[in-house]
Tab-separated table of C-alpha atoms in Angstrom:
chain	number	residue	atom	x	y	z
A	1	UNK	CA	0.565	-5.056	-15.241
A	2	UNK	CA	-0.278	-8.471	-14.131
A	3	UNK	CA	-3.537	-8.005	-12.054
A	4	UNK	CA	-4.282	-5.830	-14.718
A	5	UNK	CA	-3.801	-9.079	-17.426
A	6	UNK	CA	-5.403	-11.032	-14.731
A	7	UNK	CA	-8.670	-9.071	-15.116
A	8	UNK	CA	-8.812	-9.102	-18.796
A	9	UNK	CA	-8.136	-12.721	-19.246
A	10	UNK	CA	-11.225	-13.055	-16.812
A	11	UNK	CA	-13.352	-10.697	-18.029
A	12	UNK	CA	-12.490	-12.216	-21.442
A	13	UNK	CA	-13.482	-16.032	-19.923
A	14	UNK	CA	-16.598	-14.465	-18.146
A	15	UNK	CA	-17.908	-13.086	-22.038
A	16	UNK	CA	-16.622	-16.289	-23.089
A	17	UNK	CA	-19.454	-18.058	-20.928
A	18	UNK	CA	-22.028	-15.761	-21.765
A	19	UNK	CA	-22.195	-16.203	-25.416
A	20	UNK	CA	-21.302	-20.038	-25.326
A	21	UNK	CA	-18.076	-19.503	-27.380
A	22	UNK	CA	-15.511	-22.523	-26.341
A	23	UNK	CA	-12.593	-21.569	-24.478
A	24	UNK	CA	-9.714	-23.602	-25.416
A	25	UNK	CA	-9.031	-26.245	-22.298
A	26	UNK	CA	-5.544	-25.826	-22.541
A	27	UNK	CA	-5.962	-22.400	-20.717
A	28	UNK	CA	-7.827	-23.903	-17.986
A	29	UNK	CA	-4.278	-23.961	-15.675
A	30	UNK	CA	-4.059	-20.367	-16.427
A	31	UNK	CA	-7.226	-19.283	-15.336
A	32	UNK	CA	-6.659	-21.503	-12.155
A	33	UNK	CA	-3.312	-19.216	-11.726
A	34	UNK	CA	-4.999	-15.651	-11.967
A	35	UNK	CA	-8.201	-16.511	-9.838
A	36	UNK	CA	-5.560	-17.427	-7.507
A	37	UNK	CA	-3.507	-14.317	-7.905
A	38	UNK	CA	-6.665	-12.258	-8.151
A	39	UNK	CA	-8.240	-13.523	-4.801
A	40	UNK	CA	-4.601	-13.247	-2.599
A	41	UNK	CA	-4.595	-9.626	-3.948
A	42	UNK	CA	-8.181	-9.226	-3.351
A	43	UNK	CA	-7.103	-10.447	0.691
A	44	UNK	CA	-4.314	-8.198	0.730
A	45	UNK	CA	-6.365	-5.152	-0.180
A	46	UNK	CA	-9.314	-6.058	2.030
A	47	UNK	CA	-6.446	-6.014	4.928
A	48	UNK	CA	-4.666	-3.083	3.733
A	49	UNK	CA	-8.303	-1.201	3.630
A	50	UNK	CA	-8.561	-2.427	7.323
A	51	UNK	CA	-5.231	-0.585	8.706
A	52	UNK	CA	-5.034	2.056	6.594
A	53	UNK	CA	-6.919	4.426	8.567
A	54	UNK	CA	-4.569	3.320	12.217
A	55	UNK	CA	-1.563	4.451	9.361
A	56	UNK	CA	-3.067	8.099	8.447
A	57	UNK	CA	-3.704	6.433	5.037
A	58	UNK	CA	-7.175	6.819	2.985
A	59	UNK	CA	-8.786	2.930	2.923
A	60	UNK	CA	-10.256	2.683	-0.261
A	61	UNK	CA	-7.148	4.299	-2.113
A	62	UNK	CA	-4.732	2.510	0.027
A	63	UNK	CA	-6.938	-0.785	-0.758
A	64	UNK	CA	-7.007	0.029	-4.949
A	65	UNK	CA	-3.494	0.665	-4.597
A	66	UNK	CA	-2.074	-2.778	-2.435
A	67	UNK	CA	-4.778	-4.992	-4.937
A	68	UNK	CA	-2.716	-3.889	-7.799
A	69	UNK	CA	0.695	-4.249	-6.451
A	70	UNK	CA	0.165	-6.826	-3.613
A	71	UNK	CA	2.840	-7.763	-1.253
A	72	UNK	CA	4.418	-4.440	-1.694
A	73	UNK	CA	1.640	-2.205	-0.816
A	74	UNK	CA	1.792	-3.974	2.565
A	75	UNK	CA	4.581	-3.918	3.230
A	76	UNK	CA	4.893	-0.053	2.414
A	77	UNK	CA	1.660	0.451	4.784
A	78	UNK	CA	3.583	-1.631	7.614
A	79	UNK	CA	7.097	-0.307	7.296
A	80	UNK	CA	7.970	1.456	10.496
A	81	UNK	CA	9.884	4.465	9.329
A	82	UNK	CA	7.038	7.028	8.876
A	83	UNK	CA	7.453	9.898	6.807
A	84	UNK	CA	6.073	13.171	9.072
């Protein structure tokens, strides 16, 4: 729910921009936060894309999956007990 926040509050500063409306600069820390939260998710899903395929796992569903949850999605693509 937070990447998912993360997006809006972006996509939100991004329309913000290109109709010239003023964005208040107190929120200038929190878009600082979820470009920083955005882009570590957006690494973890690039690597989770990467081993997927060694894990039996499809990439690009693997990769959508870890870049919402993060940490979690690797870790449940590295855990060592495989389910066969």
């Amino acid at each position: 729910m937070l990447i998912t926040s993360a997006i809006g509050l972006e996509s939100w500063n991004i329309y913000a921009v290109i109709t010239n409306i003023n964005v208040p600069s107190s929120l200038n820390l929190f878009f600082w936060i979820e470009r920083f939260a955005m882009m570590s998710h957006f690494v973890e899903a690039i690597i989770a894309a990467f081993y997927a395929t060694s894990r039996q796992k499809m990439p690009i569903q693997y990769a959508t999956y870890t870049f919402f949850v993060g940490t979690i999605g690797l870790l449940e693509l590295f855990d060592r007990q495989d389910d066969y």
